[in-house]
mmJSON file of the N, C-alpha and C atoms, coordinates in Angstrom:
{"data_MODEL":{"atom_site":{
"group_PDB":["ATOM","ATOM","ATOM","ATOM","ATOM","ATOM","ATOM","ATOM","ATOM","ATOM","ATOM","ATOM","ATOM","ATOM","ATOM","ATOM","ATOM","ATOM","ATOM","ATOM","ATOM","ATOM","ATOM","ATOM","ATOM","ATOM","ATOM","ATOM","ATOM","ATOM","ATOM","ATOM","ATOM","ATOM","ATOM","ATOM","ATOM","ATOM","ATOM","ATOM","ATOM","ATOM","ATOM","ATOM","ATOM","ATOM","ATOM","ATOM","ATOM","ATOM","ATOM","ATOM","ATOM","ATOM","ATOM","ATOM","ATOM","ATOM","ATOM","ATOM","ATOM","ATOM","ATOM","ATOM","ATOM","ATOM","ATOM","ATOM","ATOM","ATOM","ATOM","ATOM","ATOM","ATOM","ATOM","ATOM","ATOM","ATOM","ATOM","ATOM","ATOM","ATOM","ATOM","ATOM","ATOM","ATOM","ATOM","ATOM","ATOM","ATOM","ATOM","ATOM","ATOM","ATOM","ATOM","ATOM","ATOM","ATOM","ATOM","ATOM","ATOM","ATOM","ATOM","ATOM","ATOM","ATOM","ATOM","ATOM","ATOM","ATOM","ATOM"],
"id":[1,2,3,4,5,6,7,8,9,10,11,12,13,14,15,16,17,18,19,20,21,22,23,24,25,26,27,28,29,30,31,32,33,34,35,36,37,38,39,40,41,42,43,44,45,46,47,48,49,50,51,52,53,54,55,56,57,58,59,60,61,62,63,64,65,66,67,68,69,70,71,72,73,74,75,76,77,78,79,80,81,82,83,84,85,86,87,88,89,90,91,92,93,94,95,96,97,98,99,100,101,102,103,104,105,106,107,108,109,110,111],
"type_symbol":["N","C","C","N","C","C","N","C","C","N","C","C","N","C","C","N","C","C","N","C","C","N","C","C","N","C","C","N","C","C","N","C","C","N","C","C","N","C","C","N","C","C","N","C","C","N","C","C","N","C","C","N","C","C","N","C","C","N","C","C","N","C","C","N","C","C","N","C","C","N","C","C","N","C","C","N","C","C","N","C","C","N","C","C","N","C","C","N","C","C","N","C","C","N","C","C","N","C","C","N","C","C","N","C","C","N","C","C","N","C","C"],
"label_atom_id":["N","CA","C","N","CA","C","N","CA","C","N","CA","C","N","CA","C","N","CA","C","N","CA","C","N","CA","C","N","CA","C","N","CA","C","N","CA","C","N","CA","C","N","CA","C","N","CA","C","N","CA","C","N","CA","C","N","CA","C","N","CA","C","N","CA","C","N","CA","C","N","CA","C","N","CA","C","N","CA","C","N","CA","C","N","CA","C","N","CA","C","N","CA","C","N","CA","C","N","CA","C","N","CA","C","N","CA","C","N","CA","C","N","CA","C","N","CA","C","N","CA","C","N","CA","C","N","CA","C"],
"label_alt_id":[null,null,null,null,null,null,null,null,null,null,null,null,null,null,null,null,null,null,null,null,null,null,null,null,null,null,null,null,null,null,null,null,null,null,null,null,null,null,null,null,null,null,null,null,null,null,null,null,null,null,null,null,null,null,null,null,null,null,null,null,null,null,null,null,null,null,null,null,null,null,null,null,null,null,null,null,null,null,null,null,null,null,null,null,null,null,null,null,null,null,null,null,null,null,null,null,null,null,null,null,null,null,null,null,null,null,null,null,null,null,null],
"label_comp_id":["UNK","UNK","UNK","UNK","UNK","UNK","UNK","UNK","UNK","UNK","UNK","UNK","UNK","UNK","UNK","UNK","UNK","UNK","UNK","UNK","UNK","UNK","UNK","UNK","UNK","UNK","UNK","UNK","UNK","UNK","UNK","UNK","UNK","UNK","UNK","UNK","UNK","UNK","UNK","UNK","UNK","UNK","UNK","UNK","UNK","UNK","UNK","UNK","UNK","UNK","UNK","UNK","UNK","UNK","UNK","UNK","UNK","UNK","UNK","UNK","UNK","UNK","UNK","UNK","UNK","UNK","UNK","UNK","UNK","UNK","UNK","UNK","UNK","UNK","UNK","UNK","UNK","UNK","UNK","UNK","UNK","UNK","UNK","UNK","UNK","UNK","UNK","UNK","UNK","UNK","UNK","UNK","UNK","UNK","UNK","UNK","UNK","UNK","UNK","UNK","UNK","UNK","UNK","UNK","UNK","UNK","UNK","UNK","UNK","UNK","UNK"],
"label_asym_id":["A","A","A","A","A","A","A","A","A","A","A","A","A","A","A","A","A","A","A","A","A","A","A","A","A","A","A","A","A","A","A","A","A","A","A","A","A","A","A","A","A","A","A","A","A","A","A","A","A","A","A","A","A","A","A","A","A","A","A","A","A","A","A","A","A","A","A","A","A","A","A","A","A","A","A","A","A","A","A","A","A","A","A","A","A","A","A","A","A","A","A","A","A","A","A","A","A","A","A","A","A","A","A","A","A","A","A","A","A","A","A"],
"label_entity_id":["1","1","1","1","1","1","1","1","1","1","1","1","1","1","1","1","1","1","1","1","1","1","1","1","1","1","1","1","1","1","1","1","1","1","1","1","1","1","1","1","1","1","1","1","1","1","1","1","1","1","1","1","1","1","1","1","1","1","1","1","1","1","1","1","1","1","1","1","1","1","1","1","1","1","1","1","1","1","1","1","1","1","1","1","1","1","1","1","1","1","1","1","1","1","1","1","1","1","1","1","1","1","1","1","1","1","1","1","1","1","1"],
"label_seq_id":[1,1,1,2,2,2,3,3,3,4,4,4,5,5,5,6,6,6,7,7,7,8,8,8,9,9,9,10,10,10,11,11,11,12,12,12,13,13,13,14,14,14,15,15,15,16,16,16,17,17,17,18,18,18,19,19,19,20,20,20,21,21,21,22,22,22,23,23,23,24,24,24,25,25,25,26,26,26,27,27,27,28,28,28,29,29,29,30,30,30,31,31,31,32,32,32,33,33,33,34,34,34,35,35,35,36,36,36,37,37,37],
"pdbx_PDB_ins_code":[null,null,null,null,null,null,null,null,null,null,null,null,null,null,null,null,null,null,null,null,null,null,null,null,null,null,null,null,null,null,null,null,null,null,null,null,null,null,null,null,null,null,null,null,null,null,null,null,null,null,null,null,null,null,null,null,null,null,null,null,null,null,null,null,null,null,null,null,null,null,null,null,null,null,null,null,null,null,null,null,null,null,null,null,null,null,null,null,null,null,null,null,null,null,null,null,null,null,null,null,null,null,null,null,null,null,null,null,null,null,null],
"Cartn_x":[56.899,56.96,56.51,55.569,55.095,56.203,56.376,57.173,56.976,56.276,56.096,56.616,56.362,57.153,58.674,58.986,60.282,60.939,60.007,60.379,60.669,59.611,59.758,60.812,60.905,62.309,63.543,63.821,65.11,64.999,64.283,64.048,64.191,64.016,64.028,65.486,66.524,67.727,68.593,68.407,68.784,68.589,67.525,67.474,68.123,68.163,69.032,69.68,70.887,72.287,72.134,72.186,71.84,71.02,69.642,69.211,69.679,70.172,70.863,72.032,72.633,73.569,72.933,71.664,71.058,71.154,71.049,70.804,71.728,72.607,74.075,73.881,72.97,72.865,71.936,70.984,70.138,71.099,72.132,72.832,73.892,74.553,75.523,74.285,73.316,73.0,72.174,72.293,71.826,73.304,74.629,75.703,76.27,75.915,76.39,75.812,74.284,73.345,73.93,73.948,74.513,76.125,76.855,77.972,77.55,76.756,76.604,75.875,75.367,74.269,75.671],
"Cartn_y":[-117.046,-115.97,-114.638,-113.77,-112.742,-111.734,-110.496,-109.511,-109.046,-109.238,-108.889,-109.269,-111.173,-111.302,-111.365,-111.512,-111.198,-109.916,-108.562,-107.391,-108.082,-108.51,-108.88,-109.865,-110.665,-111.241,-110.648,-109.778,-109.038,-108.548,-107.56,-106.914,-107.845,-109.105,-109.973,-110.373,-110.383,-110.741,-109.765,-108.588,-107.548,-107.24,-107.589,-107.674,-108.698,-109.601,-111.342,-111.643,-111.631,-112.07,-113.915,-114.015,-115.575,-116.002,-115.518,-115.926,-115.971,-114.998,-114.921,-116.211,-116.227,-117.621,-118.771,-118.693,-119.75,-120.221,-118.999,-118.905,-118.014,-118.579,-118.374,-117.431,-117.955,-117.735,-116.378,-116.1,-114.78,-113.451,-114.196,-113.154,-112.787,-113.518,-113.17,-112.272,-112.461,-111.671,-109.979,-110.143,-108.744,-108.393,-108.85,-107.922,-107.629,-107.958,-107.279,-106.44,-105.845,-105.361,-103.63,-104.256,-103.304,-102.595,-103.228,-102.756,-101.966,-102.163,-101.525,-99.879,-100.128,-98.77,-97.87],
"Cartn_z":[-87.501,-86.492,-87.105,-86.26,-86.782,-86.712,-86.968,-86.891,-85.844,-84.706,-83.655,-83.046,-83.021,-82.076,-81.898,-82.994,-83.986,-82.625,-82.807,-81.863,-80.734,-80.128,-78.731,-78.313,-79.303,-79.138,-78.806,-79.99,-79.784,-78.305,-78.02,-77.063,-75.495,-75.596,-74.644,-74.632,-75.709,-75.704,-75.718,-75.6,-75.167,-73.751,-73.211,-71.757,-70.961,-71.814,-71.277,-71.882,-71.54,-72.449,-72.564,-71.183,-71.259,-72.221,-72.704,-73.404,-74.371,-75.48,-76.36,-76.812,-75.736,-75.975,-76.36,-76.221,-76.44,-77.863,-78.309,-79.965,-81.023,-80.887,-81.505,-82.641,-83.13,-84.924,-84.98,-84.428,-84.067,-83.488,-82.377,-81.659,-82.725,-83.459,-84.353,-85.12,-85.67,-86.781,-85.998,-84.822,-83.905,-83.768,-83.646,-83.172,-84.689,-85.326,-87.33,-87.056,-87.161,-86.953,-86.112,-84.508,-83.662,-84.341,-84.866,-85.526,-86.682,-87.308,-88.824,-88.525,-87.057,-86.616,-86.462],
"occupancy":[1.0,1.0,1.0,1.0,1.0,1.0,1.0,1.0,1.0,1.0,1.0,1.0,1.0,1.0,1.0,1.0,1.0,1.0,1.0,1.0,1.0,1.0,1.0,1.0,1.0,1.0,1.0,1.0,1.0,1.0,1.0,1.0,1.0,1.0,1.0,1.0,1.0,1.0,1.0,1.0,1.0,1.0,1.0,1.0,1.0,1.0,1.0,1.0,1.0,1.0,1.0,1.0,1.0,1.0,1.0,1.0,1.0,1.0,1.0,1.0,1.0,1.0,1.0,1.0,1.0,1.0,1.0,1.0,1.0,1.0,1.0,1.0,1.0,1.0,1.0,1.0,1.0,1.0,1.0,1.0,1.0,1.0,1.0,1.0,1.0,1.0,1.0,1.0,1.0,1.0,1.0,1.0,1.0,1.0,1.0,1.0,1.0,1.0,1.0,1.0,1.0,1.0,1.0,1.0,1.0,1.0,1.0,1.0,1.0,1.0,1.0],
"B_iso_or_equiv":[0.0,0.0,0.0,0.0,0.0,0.0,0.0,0.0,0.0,0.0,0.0,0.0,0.0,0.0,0.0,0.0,0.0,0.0,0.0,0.0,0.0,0.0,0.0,0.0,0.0,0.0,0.0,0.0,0.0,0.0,0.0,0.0,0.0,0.0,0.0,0.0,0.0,0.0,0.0,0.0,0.0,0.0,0.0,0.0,0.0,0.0,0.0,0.0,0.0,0.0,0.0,0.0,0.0,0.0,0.0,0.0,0.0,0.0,0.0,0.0,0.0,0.0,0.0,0.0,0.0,0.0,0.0,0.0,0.0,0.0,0.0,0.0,0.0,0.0,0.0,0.0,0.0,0.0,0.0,0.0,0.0,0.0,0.0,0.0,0.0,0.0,0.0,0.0,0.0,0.0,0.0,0.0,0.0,0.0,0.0,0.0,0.0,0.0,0.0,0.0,0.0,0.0,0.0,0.0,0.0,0.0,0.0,0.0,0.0,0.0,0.0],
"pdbx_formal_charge":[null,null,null,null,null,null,null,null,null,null,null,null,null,null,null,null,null,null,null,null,null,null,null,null,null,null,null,null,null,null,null,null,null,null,null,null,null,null,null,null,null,null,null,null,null,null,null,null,null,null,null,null,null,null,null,null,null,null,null,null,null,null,null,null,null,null,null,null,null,null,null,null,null,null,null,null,null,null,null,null,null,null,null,null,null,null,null,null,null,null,null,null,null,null,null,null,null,null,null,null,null,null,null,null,null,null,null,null,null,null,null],
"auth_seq_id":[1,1,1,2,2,2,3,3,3,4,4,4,5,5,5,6,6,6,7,7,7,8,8,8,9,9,9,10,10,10,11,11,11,12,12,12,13,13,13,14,14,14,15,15,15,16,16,16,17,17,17,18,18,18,19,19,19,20,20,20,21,21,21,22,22,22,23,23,23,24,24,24,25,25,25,26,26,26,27,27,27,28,28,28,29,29,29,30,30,30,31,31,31,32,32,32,33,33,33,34,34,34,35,35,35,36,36,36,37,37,37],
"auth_comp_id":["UNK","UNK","UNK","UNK","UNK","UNK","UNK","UNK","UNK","UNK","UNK","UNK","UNK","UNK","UNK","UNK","UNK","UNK","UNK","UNK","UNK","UNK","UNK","UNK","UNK","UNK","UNK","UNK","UNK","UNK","UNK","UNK","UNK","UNK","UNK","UNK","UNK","UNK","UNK","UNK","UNK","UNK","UNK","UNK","UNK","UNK","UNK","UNK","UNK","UNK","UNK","UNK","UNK","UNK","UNK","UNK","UNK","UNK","UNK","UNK","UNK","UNK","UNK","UNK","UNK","UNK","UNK","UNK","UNK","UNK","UNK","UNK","UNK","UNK","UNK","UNK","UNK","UNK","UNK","UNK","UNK","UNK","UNK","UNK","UNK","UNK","UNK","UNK","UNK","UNK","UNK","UNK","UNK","UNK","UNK","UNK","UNK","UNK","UNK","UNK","UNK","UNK","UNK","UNK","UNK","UNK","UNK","UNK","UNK","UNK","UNK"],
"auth_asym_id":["A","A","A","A","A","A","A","A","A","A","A","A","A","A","A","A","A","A","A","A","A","A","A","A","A","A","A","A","A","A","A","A","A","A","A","A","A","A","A","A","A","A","A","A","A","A","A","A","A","A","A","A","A","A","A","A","A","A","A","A","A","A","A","A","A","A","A","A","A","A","A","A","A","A","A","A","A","A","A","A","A","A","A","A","A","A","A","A","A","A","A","A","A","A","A","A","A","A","A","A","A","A","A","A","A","A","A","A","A","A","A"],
"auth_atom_id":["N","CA","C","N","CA","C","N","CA","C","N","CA","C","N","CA","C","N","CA","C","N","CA","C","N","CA","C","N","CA","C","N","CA","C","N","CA","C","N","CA","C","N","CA","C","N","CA","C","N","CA","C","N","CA","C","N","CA","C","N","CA","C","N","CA","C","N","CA","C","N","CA","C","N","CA","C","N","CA","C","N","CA","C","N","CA","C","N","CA","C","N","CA","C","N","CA","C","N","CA","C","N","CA","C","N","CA","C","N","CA","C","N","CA","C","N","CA","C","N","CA","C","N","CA","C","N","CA","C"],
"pdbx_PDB_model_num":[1,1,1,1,1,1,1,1,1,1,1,1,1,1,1,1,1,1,1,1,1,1,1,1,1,1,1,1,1,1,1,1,1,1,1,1,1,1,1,1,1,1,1,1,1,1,1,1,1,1,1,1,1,1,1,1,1,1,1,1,1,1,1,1,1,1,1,1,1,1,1,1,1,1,1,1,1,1,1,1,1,1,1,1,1,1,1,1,1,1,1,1,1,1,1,1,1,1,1,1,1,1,1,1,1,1,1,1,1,1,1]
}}}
């Protein structure tokens, strides 16, 4: 995966929670992330 789409990802699971559930392991490592900001 490029770093792009990497962006566009997040940005898509930030818009869709549902999606996010999808992928347990990405969303845990975006809400460390959101906590540490």
């Amino acid at each position: 995966m490029t770093p792009m789409i990497m962006k566009t990802m997040r940005k898509k699971m930030k818009n869709n929670p549902q999606h996010s559930k999808l992928n347990p392991e990405s969303n845990k490592r975006e809400y460390k992330l959101d906590k540490l900001k």
